[in-house]
CSV table of C-alpha atoms in Angstrom, one decimal:
chain,number,residue,atom,x,y,z
A,21,GLY,CA,56.4,-12.3,9.4
A,22,GLU,CA,52.9,-11.7,10.6
A,23,ASP,CA,50.2,-14.0,9.3
A,24,VAL,CA,46.5,-14.3,9.9
A,25,GLU,CA,44.7,-17.5,9.1
A,26,GLN,CA,41.0,-18.2,8.6
A,27,SER,CA,38.9,-21.0,7.3
A,28,LEU,CA,37.6,-20.1,3.8
A,29,PHE,CA,33.9,-21.2,4.0
A,30,LEU,CA,31.1,-21.6,6.5
A,31,SER,CA,27.5,-22.5,5.8
A,32,VAL,CA,24.7,-22.3,8.4
A,33,ARG,CA,21.0,-22.2,8.4
A,34,GLU,CA,19.0,-19.1,9.1
A,35,GLY,CA,18.4,-18.7,12.8
A,36,ASP,CA,21.5,-20.7,13.9
A,37,SER,CA,24.6,-19.3,15.3
A,38,SER,CA,27.7,-18.8,13.2
A,39,VAL,CA,31.2,-19.0,14.6
A,40,ILE,CA,34.1,-17.8,12.4
A,41,ASN,CA,37.6,-18.6,13.7
A,42,CYS,CA,40.9,-16.8,13.1
A,43,THR,CA,44.4,-17.4,14.3
A,44,TYR,CA,47.2,-14.8,14.2
A,45,THR,CA,50.9,-14.9,14.8
A,46,ASP,CA,52.0,-11.5,16.0
A,47,SER,CA,51.9,-11.6,19.8
A,48,SER,CA,52.4,-7.8,20.0
A,49,SER,CA,49.1,-7.1,18.3
A,50,THR,CA,47.2,-4.6,20.4
A,51,TYR,CA,43.9,-4.6,18.4
A,52,LEU,CA,42.2,-7.2,16.4
A,53,TYR,CA,39.3,-6.5,14.1
A,54,TRP,CA,36.5,-8.1,12.3
A,55,TYR,CA,35.4,-6.6,8.9
A,56,LYS,CA,32.4,-7.6,6.7
A,57,GLN,CA,32.5,-7.4,2.9
A,58,GLU,CA,29.4,-7.8,0.8
A,59,PRO,CA,29.8,-8.6,-2.9
A,60,GLY,CA,31.3,-5.7,-4.9
A,61,ALA,CA,31.6,-3.5,-1.8
A,62,GLY,CA,34.3,-2.2,0.5
A,63,LEU,CA,34.9,-3.4,4.0
A,64,GLN,CA,32.7,-2.5,6.9
A,65,LEU,CA,34.1,-2.6,10.4
A,66,LEU,CA,32.0,-4.8,12.5
A,67,THR,CA,33.8,-4.8,15.8
A,68,TYR,CA,37.2,-4.8,17.3
A,69,ILE,CA,38.8,-6.1,20.6
A,70,PHE,CA,41.7,-4.8,22.5
A,71,SER,CA,44.3,-7.4,23.4
A,72,ASN,CA,43.8,-7.1,27.1
A,73,MET,CA,40.2,-8.2,26.8
A,74,ASP,CA,38.9,-11.8,26.6
A,75,MET,CA,35.4,-11.1,25.3
A,76,LYS,CA,33.4,-8.3,23.7
A,77,GLN,CA,29.7,-8.4,23.0
A,78,ASP,CA,27.8,-6.1,20.7
A,79,GLN,CA,24.2,-7.0,20.0
A,80,ARG,CA,24.3,-10.2,18.0
A,81,LEU,CA,28.1,-10.2,17.8
A,82,THR,CA,30.4,-11.8,20.3
A,83,VAL,CA,34.1,-11.7,20.0
A,84,LEU,CA,36.3,-14.1,22.0
A,85,LEU,CA,40.0,-13.7,22.2
A,86,ASN,CA,42.4,-16.3,23.5
A,87,LYS,CA,45.7,-14.4,23.6
A,88,LYS,CA,47.7,-17.4,24.8
A,89,ASP,CA,46.6,-19.5,21.7
A,90,LYS,CA,46.5,-16.4,19.5
A,91,HIS,CA,42.9,-17.4,18.5
A,92,LEU,CA,40.1,-15.0,17.8
A,93,SER,CA,36.5,-15.9,17.0
A,94,LEU,CA,33.4,-14.1,15.9
A,95,ARG,CA,30.0,-15.5,16.9
A,96,ILE,CA,26.9,-14.2,15.1
A,97,ALA,CA,23.7,-15.1,17.0
A,98,ASP,CA,20.5,-15.7,15.1
A,99,THR,CA,22.2,-15.6,11.8
A,100,GLN,CA,20.1,-14.0,9.0
A,101,THR,CA,20.4,-14.2,5.2
A,102,GLY,CA,21.6,-10.6,5.3
A,103,ASP,CA,24.6,-11.8,7.2
A,104,SER,CA,25.9,-13.7,4.1
A,105,ALA,CA,29.2,-12.0,3.2
A,106,ILE,CA,32.9,-12.5,3.5
A,107,TYR,CA,34.3,-11.8,7.0
A,108,PHE,CA,37.9,-10.7,7.4
A,109,CYS,CA,39.9,-11.0,10.6
A,110,ALA,CA,42.7,-8.5,10.9
A,111,GLU,CA,45.4,-7.6,13.3
A,112,ARG,CA,47.1,-4.3,13.7
A,113,ALA,CA,50.7,-4.6,12.9
A,114,TYR,CA,53.4,-3.1,14.9
A,115,TYR,CA,56.9,-3.9,13.7
A,116,GLY,CA,59.9,-1.9,12.5
A,117,GLY,CA,58.8,1.3,11.0
A,118,SER,CA,55.2,0.2,10.3
A,119,GLN,CA,52.4,2.7,10.9
A,120,GLY,CA,50.0,0.2,12.3
A,121,ASN,CA,48.7,-1.1,9.1
A,122,LEU,CA,46.3,-4.0,9.1
A,123,ILE,CA,47.2,-7.6,8.3
A,124,PHE,CA,44.2,-9.4,6.9
A,125,GLY,CA,43.3,-13.0,6.8
A,126,LYS,CA,42.0,-14.4,3.5
A,127,GLY,CA,38.4,-14.1,4.6
A,128,THR,CA,35.7,-16.6,5.5
A,129,LYS,CA,32.7,-16.7,3.1
A,130,LEU,CA,29.6,-17.1,5.2
A,131,SER,CA,26.6,-18.6,3.4
A,132,VAL,CA,23.2,-18.5,5.2
A,133,LYS,CA,20.6,-20.9,3.9
A,134,PRO,CA,16.9,-20.1,4.5
B,13,GLY,CA,30.7,5.8,11.9
B,14,ALA,CA,33.2,7.7,9.8
B,15,VAL,CA,32.7,7.8,6.0
B,16,VAL,CA,35.3,7.3,3.4
B,17,SER,CA,34.4,7.7,-0.3
B,18,GLN,CA,36.2,6.6,-3.4
B,19,HIS,CA,35.8,7.9,-6.9
B,20,PRO,CA,35.2,6.4,-9.4
B,21,SER,CA,33.5,3.2,-8.3
B,22,TRP,CA,34.4,1.5,-11.5
B,23,VAL,CA,36.5,2.4,-14.5
B,24,ILE,CA,37.4,0.7,-17.8
B,25,CYS,CA,40.4,2.0,-19.6
B,26,LYS,CA,42.6,1.0,-22.5
B,27,SER,CA,46.0,-0.5,-22.1
B,28,GLY,CA,48.7,2.2,-21.9
B,29,THR,CA,46.5,4.9,-20.4
B,30,SER,CA,46.6,6.2,-16.8
B,31,VAL,CA,43.8,6.2,-14.3
B,32,LYS,CA,43.4,8.3,-11.1
B,33,ILE,CA,41.4,7.0,-8.2
B,34,GLU,CA,40.4,9.4,-5.4
B,35,CYS,CA,39.9,8.5,-1.7
B,36,ARG,CA,38.3,11.0,0.6
B,37,SER,CA,37.6,11.0,4.3
B,38,LEU,CA,34.3,12.9,4.6
B,39,ASP,CA,33.9,13.7,8.2
B,40,PHE,CA,37.3,13.4,9.8
B,41,GLN,CA,40.9,14.4,9.0
B,42,ALA,CA,43.0,11.4,8.1
B,43,THR,CA,46.8,11.9,8.4
B,44,THR,CA,47.2,8.3,7.2
B,45,MET,CA,45.5,6.6,4.4
B,46,PHE,CA,46.1,3.1,3.1
B,47,TRP,CA,45.8,1.7,-0.4
B,48,TYR,CA,44.9,-2.0,-0.9
B,49,ARG,CA,44.5,-4.2,-3.8
B,50,GLN,CA,42.1,-7.2,-3.8
B,51,PHE,CA,42.1,-10.0,-6.4
B,52,PRO,CA,38.9,-12.0,-6.9
B,53,LYS,CA,38.2,-14.3,-3.9
B,54,GLN,CA,41.4,-13.2,-2.2
B,55,SER,CA,42.3,-11.1,0.7
B,56,LEU,CA,43.4,-7.5,0.7
B,57,MET,CA,47.0,-6.8,-0.1
B,58,LEU,CA,48.4,-3.6,1.3
B,59,MET,CA,50.1,-1.6,-1.5
B,60,ALA,CA,51.2,1.5,0.2
B,61,THR,CA,50.7,3.8,3.2
B,62,SER,CA,50.0,7.4,2.4
B,63,ASN,CA,50.9,10.2,4.8
B,64,GLU,CA,49.7,13.7,4.4
B,65,GLY,CA,52.4,16.0,3.2
B,66,SER,CA,55.1,13.3,2.7
B,67,LYS,CA,56.0,10.5,0.4
B,68,ALA,CA,54.1,7.3,0.5
B,69,THR,CA,55.6,4.1,1.9
B,70,TYR,CA,55.3,1.3,-0.5
B,71,GLU,CA,55.2,-2.4,0.3
B,72,GLN,CA,57.8,-4.7,-1.1
B,73,GLY,CA,57.0,-5.7,-4.7
B,74,VAL,CA,54.8,-2.6,-5.4
B,75,GLU,CA,56.2,-0.4,-8.1
B,76,LYS,CA,56.2,3.2,-6.9
B,77,ASP,CA,56.6,4.6,-10.4
B,78,LYS,CA,53.6,2.7,-11.6
B,79,PHE,CA,51.3,3.3,-8.7
B,80,LEU,CA,51.7,7.0,-7.9
B,81,ILE,CA,50.2,8.1,-4.6
B,82,ASN,CA,49.6,11.7,-3.5
B,83,HIS,CA,48.2,12.7,-0.2
B,84,ALA,CA,47.9,16.5,-0.6
B,85,SER,CA,45.4,17.2,2.1
B,86,LEU,CA,44.1,15.7,5.3
B,87,THR,CA,41.0,14.5,3.5
B,88,LEU,CA,42.2,13.4,0.1
B,89,SER,CA,44.6,10.8,-1.2
B,90,THR,CA,44.9,9.8,-4.8
B,91,LEU,CA,46.3,6.6,-6.5
B,92,THR,CA,47.3,6.9,-10.1
B,93,VAL,CA,47.9,3.7,-12.1
B,94,THR,CA,50.2,4.8,-14.8
B,95,SER,CA,50.5,3.0,-18.2
B,96,ALA,CA,47.9,0.5,-17.1
B,97,HIS,CA,48.0,-3.1,-18.4
B,98,PRO,CA,45.4,-5.8,-18.2
B,99,GLU,CA,47.3,-7.4,-15.2
B,100,ASP,CA,46.5,-4.2,-13.3
B,101,SER,CA,42.8,-5.0,-13.5
B,102,SER,CA,41.7,-5.4,-9.9
B,103,PHE,CA,39.6,-4.0,-7.1
B,104,TYR,CA,41.4,-1.2,-5.4
B,105,ILE,CA,40.3,-0.2,-1.9
B,106,CYS,CA,41.5,2.7,0.2
B,107,SER,CA,41.1,3.2,4.0
B,108,ALA,CA,41.7,6.0,6.3
B,109,ARG,CA,42.6,6.0,9.9
B,110,ASP,CA,40.8,8.4,12.3
B,111,PRO,CA,43.6,9.7,14.6
B,112,GLY,CA,40.9,10.7,17.1
B,113,VAL,CA,39.9,7.2,17.8
B,114,PRO,CA,42.0,5.3,20.3
B,115,ALA,CA,41.6,1.9,18.6
B,116,GLY,CA,42.9,3.4,15.4
B,117,GLU,CA,40.5,1.5,13.3
B,118,GLN,CA,40.5,2.1,9.6
B,119,TYR,CA,37.5,3.0,7.7
B,120,PHE,CA,37.3,1.7,4.2
B,121,GLY,CA,36.0,3.2,1.0
B,122,PRO,CA,33.6,1.2,-1.2
B,123,GLY,CA,36.4,0.3,-3.6
B,124,THR,CA,37.1,1.0,-7.3
B,125,ARG,CA,37.0,-1.8,-9.8
B,126,LEU,CA,39.5,-1.2,-12.6
B,127,THR,CA,39.3,-3.1,-15.8
B,128,VAL,CA,42.1,-2.6,-18.3
B,129,THR,CA,41.3,-3.7,-21.9
């Protein structure tokens, strides 16, 4: 079945760049997403990329997609303490009778040290 | 961006009672809403897909008689945890898909923390 893998922890210093990596298994995924979850809160959509794109940039966020290797990454430039959160990678499932629900990774906890 | 609200944000109930959680899309009509459950320090687990005007589709292993889902309008879906037990304590999150958006991204509610004593 579909599976999304992420490393669980990442620690960086304020001002550095953060790179969060994700691998997925469903080659038919059309959209891949990055969500941010702060403690005790719901998920906030950060950005998404369509599968026919290699890169998408949105202010401090850069998403890279290697469809051949099924590898997705999120780069946060000039990481701030407010970026500390859990980041979830997700792919949109298309199989059988599914209605395009999202398959989530376990999340990467980003800690930003001042 | 689109806004999805959940109510209540947290609830404490006694074992054996039922709890209803509401999920509303505030500025768009959502034909499809999703209910997730998140255990501490874990990912989101999809429980069911809720379609307006029809029965919900439950994921394998989720008891449909325990987790009742109703999607009576295009802006409201409810999840009722019936005869709650301590093991039902969790963070429940709903999401709604905006059909007018090509990428079909889901917008998430802030979550409801359920504690069953």
